[in-house]
Tab-separated table of C-alpha atoms in Angstrom:
chain	number	residue	atom	x	y	z
A	1	TYR	CA	118.593	147.217	152.800
A	2	ASP	CA	117.543	147.716	156.425
A	3	GLU	CA	117.233	143.980	156.974
A	4	ALA	CA	120.609	143.273	155.370
A	5	ALA	CA	122.323	146.028	157.359
A	6	SER	CA	120.920	144.826	160.660
A	7	SER	CA	121.095	141.054	160.174
A	8	ASN	CA	124.796	140.808	161.077
A	9	VAL	CA	125.977	144.165	162.364
A	10	ASN	CA	129.675	144.700	161.676
A	11	ASN	CA	132.035	147.351	160.335
A	12	LEU	CA	132.118	146.019	156.780
A	13	THR	CA	128.717	144.892	155.556
A	14	THR	CA	126.499	147.126	157.699
A	15	PRO	CA	127.793	150.433	156.306
A	16	HIS	CA	127.917	148.924	152.812
A	17	PHE	CA	124.198	148.138	152.906
A	18	LEU	CA	123.442	151.483	154.544
A	19	PHE	CA	125.269	153.184	151.664
A	20	LYS	CA	123.110	151.246	149.193
A	21	LYS	CA	120.035	152.323	151.166
A	22	GLY	CA	121.117	155.967	151.001
A	23	PHE	CA	121.628	155.742	147.260
A	24	ALA	CA	118.214	154.081	146.834
A	25	LEU	CA	116.598	156.839	148.893
A	26	MET	CA	118.172	159.430	146.597
A	27	GLN	CA	116.784	157.597	143.582
A	28	ALA	CA	113.349	157.710	145.238
A	29	ASN	CA	113.752	161.482	145.817
A	30	ASP	CA	113.929	161.064	149.599
A	31	ASN	CA	116.972	163.299	149.888
A	32	GLU	CA	116.439	164.083	153.564
A	33	GLY	CA	116.410	160.375	154.373
A	34	ALA	CA	119.502	159.821	152.239
A	35	VAL	CA	121.428	162.547	154.067
A	36	LYS	CA	120.538	160.966	157.416
A	37	VAL	CA	121.787	157.574	156.236
A	38	PHE	CA	125.036	158.970	154.816
A	39	GLU	CA	125.675	160.985	157.977
A	40	THR	CA	124.988	157.883	160.073
A	41	ILE	CA	127.644	156.018	158.114
A	42	ALA	CA	130.153	158.820	158.698
A	43	ALA	CA	129.379	158.987	162.422
A	44	GLU	CA	129.005	155.309	163.311
A	45	TYR	CA	131.414	153.643	160.876
A	46	PRO	CA	134.402	156.006	160.611
A	47	GLU	CA	136.793	153.400	159.189
A	48	TYR	CA	134.387	152.602	156.361
A	49	ALA	CA	133.611	156.290	155.887
A	50	ASP	CA	137.326	157.082	155.570
A	51	ASP	CA	137.581	154.641	152.677
A	52	ILE	CA	134.710	156.265	150.784
A	53	GLN	CA	134.987	159.831	152.101
A	54	VAL	CA	134.880	161.463	148.664
A	55	GLN	CA	131.783	159.495	147.642
A	56	LEU	CA	130.019	160.230	150.936
A	57	GLU	CA	130.712	163.948	150.657
A	58	LYS	CA	129.556	163.960	147.029
A	59	TYR	CA	126.271	162.209	147.780
A	60	ILE	CA	125.580	164.266	150.918
A	61	SER	CA	126.139	167.463	148.957
A	62	LYS	CA	124.008	166.269	146.052
A	63	ALA	CA	121.159	165.172	148.350
A	64	LYS	CA	121.208	168.447	150.274
A	65	ASN	CA	121.152	170.515	147.099
A	66	THR	CA	118.531	168.537	145.175
A	67	LYS	CA	114.902	169.437	145.638
């Protein structure tokens, strides 16, 4: 997902692939890494984050509270 997110940096596909990366990190039990990715999306891609705000908050909360 890193390669896809960085191959053509823009406000649509980059945060989309970062979101997929965050979800994959959660599946691999790297919750700290997932939180960083989700928070990066919120900070660097606010328009995208606004569209998926509920999902971002849900996954950030889940990753922070899962051990």
